[in-house]
mmCIF file of C-alpha atoms (C1' of nucleotides) in Angstrom:
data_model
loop_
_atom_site.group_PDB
_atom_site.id
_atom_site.type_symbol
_atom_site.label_atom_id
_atom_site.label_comp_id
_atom_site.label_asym_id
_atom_site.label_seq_id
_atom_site.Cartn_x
_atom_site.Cartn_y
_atom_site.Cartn_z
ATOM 1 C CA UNK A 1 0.000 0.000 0.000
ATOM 2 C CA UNK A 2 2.583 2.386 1.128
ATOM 3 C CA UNK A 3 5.321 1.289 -1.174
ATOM 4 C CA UNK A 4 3.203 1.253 -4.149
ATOM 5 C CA UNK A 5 2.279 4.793 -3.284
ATOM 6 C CA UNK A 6 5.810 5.784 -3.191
ATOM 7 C CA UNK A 7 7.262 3.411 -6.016
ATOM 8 C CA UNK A 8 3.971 4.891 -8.274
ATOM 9 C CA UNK A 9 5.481 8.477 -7.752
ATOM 10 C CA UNK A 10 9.256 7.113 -8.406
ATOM 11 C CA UNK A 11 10.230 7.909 -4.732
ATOM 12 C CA UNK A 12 13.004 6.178 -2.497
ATOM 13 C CA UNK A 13 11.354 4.128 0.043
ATOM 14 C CA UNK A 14 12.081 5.698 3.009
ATOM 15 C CA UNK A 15 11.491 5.808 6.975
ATOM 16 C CA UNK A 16 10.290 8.951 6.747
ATOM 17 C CA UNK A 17 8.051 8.406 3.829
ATOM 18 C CA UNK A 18 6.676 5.168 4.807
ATOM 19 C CA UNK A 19 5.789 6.483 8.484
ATOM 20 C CA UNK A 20 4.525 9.815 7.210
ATOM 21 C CA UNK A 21 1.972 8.611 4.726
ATOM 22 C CA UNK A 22 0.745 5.483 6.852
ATOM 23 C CA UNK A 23 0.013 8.244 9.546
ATOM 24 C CA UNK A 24 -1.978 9.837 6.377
ATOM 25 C CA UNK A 25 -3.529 6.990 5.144
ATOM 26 C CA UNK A 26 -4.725 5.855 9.040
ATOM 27 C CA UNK A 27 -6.057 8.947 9.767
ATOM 28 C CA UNK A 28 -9.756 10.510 9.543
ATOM 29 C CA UNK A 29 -9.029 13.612 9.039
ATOM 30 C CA UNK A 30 -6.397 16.249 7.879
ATOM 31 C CA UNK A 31 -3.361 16.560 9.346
ATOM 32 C CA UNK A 32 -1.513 19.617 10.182
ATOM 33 C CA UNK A 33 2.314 19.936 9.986
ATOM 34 C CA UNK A 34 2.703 19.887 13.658
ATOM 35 C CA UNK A 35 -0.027 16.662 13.954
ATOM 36 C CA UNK A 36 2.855 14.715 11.846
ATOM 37 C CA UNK A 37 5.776 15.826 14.121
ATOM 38 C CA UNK A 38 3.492 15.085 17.255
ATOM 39 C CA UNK A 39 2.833 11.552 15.618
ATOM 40 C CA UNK A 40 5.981 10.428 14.207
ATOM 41 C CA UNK A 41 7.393 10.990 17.508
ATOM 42 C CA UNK A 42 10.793 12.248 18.096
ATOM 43 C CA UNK A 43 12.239 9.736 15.207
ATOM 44 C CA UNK A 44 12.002 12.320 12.740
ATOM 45 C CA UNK A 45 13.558 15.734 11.660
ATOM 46 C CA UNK A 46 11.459 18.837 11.563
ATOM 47 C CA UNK A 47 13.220 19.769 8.420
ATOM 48 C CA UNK A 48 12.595 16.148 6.923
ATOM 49 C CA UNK A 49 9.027 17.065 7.421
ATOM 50 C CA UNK A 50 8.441 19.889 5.624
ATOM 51 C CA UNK A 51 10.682 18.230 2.932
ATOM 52 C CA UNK A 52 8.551 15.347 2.990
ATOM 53 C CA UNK A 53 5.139 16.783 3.272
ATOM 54 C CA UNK A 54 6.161 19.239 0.036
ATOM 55 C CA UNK A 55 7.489 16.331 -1.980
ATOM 56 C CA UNK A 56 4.099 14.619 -1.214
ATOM 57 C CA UNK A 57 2.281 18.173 -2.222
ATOM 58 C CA UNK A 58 4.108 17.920 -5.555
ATOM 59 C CA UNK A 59 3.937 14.506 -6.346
ATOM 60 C CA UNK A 60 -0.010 14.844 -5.601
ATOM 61 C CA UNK A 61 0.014 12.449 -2.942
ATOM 62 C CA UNK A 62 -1.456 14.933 -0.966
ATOM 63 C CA UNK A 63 -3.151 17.813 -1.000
ATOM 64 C CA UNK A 64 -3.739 21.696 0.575
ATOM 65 C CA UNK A 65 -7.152 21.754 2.317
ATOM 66 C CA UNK A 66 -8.424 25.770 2.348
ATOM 67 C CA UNK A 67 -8.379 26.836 6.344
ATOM 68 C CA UNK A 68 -9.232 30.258 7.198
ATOM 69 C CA UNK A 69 -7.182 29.890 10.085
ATOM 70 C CA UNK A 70 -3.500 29.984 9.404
ATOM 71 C CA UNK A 71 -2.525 26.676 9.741
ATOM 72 C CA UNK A 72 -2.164 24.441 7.102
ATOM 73 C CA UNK A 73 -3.601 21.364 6.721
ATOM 74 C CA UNK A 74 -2.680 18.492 4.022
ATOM 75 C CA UNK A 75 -4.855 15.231 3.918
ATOM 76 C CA UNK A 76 -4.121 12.232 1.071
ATOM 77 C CA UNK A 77 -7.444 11.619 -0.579
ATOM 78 C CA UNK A 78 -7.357 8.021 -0.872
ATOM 79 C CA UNK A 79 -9.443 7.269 -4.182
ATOM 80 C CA UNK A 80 -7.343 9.909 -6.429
ATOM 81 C CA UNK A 81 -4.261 9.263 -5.760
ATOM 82 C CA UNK A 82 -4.357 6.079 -6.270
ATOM 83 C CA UNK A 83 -5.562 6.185 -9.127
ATOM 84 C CA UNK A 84 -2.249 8.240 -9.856
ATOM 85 C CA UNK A 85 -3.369 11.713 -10.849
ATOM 86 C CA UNK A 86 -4.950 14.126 -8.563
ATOM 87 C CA UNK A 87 -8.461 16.021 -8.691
ATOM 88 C CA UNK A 88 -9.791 16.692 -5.124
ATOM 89 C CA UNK A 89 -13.232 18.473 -6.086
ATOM 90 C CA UNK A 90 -14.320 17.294 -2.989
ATOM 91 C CA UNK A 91 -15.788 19.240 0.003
ATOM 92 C CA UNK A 92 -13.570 19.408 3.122
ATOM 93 C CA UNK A 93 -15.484 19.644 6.833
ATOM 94 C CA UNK A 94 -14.225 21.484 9.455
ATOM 95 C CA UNK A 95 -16.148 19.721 12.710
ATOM 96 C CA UNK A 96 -16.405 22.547 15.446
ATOM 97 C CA UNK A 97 -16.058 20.570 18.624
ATOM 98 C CA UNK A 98 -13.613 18.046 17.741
ATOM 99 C CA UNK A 99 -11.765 20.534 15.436
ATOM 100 C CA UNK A 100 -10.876 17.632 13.218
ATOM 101 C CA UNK A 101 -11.028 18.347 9.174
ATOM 102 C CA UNK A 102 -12.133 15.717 6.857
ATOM 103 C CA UNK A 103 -12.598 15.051 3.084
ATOM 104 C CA UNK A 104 -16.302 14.583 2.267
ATOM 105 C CA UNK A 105 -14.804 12.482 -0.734
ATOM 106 C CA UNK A 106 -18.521 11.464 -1.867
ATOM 107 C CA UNK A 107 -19.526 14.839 -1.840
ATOM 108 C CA UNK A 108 -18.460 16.916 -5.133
ATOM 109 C CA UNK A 109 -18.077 20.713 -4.980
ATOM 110 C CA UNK A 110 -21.101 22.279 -7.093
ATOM 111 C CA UNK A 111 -20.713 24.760 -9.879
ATOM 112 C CA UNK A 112 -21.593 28.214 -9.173
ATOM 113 C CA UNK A 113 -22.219 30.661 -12.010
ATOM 114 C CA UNK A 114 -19.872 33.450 -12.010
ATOM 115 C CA UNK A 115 -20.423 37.049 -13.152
ATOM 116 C CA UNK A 116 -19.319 38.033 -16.665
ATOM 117 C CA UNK A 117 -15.623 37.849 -17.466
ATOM 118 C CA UNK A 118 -14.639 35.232 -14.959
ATOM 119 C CA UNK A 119 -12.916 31.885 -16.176
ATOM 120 C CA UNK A 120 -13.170 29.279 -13.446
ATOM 121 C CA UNK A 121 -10.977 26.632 -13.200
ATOM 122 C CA UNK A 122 -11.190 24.651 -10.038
ATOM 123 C CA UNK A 123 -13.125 25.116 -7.101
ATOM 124 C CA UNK A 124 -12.904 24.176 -3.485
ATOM 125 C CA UNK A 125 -15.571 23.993 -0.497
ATOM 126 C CA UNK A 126 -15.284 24.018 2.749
ATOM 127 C CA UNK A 127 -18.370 23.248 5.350
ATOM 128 C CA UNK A 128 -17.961 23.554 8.965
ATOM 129 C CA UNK A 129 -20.534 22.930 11.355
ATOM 130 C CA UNK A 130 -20.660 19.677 14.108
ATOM 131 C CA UNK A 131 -19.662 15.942 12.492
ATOM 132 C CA UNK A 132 -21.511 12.909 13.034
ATOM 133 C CA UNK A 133 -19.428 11.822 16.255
ATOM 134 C CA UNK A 134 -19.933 14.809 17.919
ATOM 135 C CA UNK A 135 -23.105 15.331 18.267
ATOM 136 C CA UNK B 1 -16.934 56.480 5.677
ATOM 137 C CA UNK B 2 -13.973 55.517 7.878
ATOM 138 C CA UNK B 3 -15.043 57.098 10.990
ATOM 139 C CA UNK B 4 -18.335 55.732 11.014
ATOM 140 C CA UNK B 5 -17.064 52.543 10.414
ATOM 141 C CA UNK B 6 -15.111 52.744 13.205
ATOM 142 C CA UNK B 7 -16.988 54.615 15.599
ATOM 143 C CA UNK B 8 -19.883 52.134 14.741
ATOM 144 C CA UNK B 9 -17.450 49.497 15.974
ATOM 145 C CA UNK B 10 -16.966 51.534 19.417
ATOM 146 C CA UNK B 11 -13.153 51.364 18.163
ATOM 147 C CA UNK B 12 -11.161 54.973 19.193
ATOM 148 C CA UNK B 13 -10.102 56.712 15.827
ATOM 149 C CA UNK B 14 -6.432 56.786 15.213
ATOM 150 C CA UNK B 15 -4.095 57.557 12.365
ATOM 151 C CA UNK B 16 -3.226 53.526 11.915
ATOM 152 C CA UNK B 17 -6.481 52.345 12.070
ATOM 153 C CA UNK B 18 -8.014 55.101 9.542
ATOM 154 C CA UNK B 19 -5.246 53.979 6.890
ATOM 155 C CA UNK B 20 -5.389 50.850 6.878
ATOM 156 C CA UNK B 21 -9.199 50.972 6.678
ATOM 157 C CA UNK B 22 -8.879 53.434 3.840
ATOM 158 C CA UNK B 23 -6.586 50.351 2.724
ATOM 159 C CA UNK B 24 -9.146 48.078 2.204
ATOM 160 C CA UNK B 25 -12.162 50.269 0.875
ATOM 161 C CA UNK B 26 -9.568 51.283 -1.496
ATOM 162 C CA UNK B 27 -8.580 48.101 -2.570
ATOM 163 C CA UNK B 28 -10.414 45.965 -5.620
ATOM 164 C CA UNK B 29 -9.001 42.435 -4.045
ATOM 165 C CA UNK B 30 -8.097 40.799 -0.464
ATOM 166 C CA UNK B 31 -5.118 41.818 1.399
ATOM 167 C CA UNK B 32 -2.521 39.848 3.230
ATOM 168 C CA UNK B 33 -0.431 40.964 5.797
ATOM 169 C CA UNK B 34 2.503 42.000 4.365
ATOM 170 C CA UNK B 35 0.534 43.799 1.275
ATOM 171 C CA UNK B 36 -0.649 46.319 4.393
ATOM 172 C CA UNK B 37 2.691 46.547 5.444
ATOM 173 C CA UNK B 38 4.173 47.684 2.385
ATOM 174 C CA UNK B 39 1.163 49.791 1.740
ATOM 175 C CA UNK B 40 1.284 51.999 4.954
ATOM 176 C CA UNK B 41 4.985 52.575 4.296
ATOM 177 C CA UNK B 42 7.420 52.191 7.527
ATOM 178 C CA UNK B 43 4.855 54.666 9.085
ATOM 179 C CA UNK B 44 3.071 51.989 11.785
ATOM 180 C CA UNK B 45 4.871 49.295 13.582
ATOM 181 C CA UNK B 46 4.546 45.472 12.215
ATOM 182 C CA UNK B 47 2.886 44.990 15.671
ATOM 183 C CA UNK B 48 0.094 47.667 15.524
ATOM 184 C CA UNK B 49 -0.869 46.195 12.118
ATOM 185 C CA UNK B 50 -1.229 42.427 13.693
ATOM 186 C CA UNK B 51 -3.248 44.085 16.503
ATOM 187 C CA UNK B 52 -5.008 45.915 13.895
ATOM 188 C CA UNK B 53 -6.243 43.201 11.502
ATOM 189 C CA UNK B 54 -7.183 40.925 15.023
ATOM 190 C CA UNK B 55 -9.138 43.794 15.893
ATOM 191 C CA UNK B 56 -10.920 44.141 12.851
ATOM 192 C CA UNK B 57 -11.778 40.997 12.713
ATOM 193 C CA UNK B 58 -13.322 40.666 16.406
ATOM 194 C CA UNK B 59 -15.421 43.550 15.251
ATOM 195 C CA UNK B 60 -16.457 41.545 12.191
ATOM 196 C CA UNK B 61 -15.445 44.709 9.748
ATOM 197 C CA UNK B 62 -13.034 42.362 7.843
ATOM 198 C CA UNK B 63 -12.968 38.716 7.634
ATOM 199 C CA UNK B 64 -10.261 35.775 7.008
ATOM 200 C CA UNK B 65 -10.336 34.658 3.175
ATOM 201 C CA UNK B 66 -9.213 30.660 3.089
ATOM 202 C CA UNK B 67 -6.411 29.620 0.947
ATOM 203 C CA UNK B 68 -4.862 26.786 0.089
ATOM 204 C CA UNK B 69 -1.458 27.963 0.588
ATOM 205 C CA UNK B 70 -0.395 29.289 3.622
ATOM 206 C CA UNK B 71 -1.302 32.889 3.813
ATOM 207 C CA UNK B 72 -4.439 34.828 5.433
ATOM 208 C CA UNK B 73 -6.175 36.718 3.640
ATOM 209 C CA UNK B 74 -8.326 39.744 4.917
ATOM 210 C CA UNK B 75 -11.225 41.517 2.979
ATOM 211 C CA UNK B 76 -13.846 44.029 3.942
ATOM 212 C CA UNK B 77 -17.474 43.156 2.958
ATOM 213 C CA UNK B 78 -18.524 46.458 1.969
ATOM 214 C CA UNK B 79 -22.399 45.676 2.219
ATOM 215 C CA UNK B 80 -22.581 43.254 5.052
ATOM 216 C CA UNK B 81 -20.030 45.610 7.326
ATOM 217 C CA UNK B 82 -22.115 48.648 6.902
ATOM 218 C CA UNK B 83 -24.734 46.816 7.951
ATOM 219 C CA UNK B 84 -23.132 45.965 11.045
ATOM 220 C CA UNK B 85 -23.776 42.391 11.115
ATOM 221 C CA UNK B 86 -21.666 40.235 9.769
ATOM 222 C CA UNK B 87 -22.409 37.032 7.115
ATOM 223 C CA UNK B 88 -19.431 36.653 4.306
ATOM 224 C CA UNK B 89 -21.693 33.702 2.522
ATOM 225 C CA UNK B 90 -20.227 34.950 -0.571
ATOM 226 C CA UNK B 91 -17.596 32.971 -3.032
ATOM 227 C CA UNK B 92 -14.528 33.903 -3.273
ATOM 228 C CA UNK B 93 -12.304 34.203 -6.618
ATOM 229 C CA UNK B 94 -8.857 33.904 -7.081
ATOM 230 C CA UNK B 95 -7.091 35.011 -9.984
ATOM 231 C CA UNK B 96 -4.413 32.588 -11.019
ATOM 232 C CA UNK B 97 -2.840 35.400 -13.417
ATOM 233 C CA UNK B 98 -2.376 38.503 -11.511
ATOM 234 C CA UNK B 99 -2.978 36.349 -8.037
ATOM 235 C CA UNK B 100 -5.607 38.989 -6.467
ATOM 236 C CA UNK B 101 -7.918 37.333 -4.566
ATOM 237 C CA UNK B 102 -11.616 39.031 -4.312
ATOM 238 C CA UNK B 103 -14.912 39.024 -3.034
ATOM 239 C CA UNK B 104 -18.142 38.112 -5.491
ATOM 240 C CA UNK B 105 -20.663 39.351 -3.312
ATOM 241 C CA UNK B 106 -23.233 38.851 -5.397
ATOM 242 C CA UNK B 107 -22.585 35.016 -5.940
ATOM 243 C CA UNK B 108 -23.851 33.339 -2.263
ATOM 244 C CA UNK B 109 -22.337 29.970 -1.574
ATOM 245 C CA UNK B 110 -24.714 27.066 -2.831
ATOM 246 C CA UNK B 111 -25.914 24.205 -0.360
ATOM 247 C CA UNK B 112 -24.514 20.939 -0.775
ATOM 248 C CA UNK B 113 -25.684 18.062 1.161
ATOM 249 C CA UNK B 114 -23.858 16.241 3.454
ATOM 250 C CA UNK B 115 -23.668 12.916 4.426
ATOM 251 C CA UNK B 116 -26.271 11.763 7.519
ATOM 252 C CA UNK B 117 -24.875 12.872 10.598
ATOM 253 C CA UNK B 118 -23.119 15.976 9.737
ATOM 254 C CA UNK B 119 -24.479 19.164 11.158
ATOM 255 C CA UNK B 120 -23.233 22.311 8.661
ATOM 256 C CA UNK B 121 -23.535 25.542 10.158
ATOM 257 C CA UNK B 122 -21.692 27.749 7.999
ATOM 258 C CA UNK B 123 -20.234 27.157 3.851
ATOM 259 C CA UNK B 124 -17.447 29.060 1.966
ATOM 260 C CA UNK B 125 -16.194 28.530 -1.090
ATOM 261 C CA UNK B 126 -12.922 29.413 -3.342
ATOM 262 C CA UNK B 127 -13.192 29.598 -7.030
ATOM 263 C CA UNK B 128 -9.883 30.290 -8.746
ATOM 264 C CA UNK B 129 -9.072 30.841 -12.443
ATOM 265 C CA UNK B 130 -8.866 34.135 -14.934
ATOM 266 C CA UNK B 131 -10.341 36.806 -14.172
ATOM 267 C CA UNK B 132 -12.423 39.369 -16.577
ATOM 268 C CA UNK B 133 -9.221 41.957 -16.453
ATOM 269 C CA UNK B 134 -6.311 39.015 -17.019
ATOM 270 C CA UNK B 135 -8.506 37.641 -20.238
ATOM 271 C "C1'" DG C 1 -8.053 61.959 33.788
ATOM 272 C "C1'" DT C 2 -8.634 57.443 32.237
ATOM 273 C "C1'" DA C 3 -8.826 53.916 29.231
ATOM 274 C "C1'" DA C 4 -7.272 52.517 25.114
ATOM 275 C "C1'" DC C 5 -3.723 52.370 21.523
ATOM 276 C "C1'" DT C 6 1.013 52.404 19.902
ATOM 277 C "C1'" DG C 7 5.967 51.457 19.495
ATOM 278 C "C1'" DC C 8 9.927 49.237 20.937
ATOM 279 C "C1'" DA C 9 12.324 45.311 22.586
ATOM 280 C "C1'" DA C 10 12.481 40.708 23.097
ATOM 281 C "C1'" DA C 11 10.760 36.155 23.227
ATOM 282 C "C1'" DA C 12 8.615 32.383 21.058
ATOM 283 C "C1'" DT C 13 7.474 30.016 16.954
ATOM 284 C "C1'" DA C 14 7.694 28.699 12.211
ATOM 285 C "C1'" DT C 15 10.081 28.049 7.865
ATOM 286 C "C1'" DT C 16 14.069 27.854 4.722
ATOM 287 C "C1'" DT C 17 18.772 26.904 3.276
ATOM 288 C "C1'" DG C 18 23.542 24.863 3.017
ATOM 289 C "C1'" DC C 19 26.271 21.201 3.614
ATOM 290 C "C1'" DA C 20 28.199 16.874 5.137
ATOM 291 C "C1'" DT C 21 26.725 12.224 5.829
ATOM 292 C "C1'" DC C 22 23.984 8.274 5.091
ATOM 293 C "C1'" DC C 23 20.749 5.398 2.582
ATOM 294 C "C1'" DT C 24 18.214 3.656 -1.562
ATOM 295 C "C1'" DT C 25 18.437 1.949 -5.935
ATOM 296 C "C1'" DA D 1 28.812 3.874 -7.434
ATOM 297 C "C1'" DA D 2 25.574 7.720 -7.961
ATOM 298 C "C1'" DG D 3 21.797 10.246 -6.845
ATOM 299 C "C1'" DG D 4 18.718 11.270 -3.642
ATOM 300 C "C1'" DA D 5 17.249 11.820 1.284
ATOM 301 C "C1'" DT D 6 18.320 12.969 5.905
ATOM 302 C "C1'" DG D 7 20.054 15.492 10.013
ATOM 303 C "C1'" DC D 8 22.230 19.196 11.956
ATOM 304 C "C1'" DA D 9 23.306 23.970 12.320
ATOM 305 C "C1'" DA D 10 22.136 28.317 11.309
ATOM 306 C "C1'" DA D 11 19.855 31.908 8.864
ATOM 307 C "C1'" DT D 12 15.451 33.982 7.990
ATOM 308 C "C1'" DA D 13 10.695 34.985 8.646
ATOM 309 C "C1'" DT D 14 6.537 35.214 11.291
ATOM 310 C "C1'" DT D 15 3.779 35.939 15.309
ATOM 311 C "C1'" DT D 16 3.165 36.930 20.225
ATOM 312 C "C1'" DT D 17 3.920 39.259 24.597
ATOM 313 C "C1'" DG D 18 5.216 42.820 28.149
ATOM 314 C "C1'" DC D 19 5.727 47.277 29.239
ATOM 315 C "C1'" DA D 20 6.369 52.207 29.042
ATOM 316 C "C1'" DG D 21 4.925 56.190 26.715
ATOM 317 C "C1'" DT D 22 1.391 58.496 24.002
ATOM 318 C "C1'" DT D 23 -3.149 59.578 22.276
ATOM 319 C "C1'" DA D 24 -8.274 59.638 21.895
ATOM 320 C "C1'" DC D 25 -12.341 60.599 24.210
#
DNA sequence: GTAACTGCAAAATATTTGCATCCTT
DNA sequence: AAGGATGCAAATATTTTGCAGTTAC
């Protein structure tokens, strides 16, 4: 599972890698930079990281989720990306109590119609409100 | 126009608040916080603009724009703020050419529907692509 | 006059870069 | 063996906090 992720994208298989994305791939929700340092314990350089979670970004293992916060979040969306190449017109929930962000990968992000002159390309939603578990 | 917003807000009127107000009602897209530092010149501290923006928000006169990469964004709702109350349930465009961000006020977030158990209180939504003066 | 706001200094935090070493292929 | 990945150190950038002085009301 994790190799193939990582051999798909022509990556070394590496510690880092391998813990980084299973912590990805067996979690709920999003993950912040500072969730993955928490996680991976003290095994792992803060540098290696951010060098890891970019390379992920870029290789489209990954992907930004829209906070209006300033942290960053990055979840894998598990049905694109293995499939190889990445489309995550998905919405993203933001759960209030538990503060945990998930993909809503069955729900797709509707078209709006924009006023004259605008050229949409891509389009991202984000609901927040209270998730199933916490209320 | 300034002072009432401010005085509306129960905020005291001083020089760094009125420019960087004038700022935004000046401004087509969303600011970030460097964009108002390099706009008010080395005339207010980088700390009076932080406390600034927080307070603006608190008061609801601007709000946080999300984005997928890691900045904040701040815009003013020119209706809703008047107003008083405020409700940003508008999309949001980003231009991928000249990178301004702005408000479509007139386009109001559509409802999607969730899965059973989630509880959504509150929708935004980020459109990016060209806009009408990059065509 | 008083409360609120600002500026400066400094601390705390977050992110990036260079380079030598180690690991994967 | 070669290229890529990591860890460390350090540089840079960002954000927060405390406090004294100043300003708005």
């Amino acid at each position: 599972m994790v190799l193939d992720i990582l051999k798909k994208n022509h990556l070394s298989v590496t510690d880092g890698r391998k813990k980084i994305l299973e912590l990805f791939i067996n979690s709920e929700g999003a993950l912040a930079h500072a969730d993955i340092e928490k996680s991976t314990g003290e095994n792992f350089d803060r540098v290696t990281v951010y060098r890891t979670l970019q390379t992920f970004v870029e290789k489209g293992i990954i992907h930004l989720i829209p906070t209006t916060d300033n942290s960053i979040l990055y979840a894998l969306c598990k049905d694109n990306c293995e499939a190889g190449h990445h489309h995550d017109n998905h919405v993203h929930f933001v759960c209030t109590v538990c503060n945990k962000t998930i993909c809503l990968e069955e729900v797709t992000v509707p078209h709006v119609k924009l006023p004259e002159g605008f050229a949409p390309e891509h389009a991202q939603m984000l609901v927040s409100g209270v998730c199933g578990d916490c209320k």
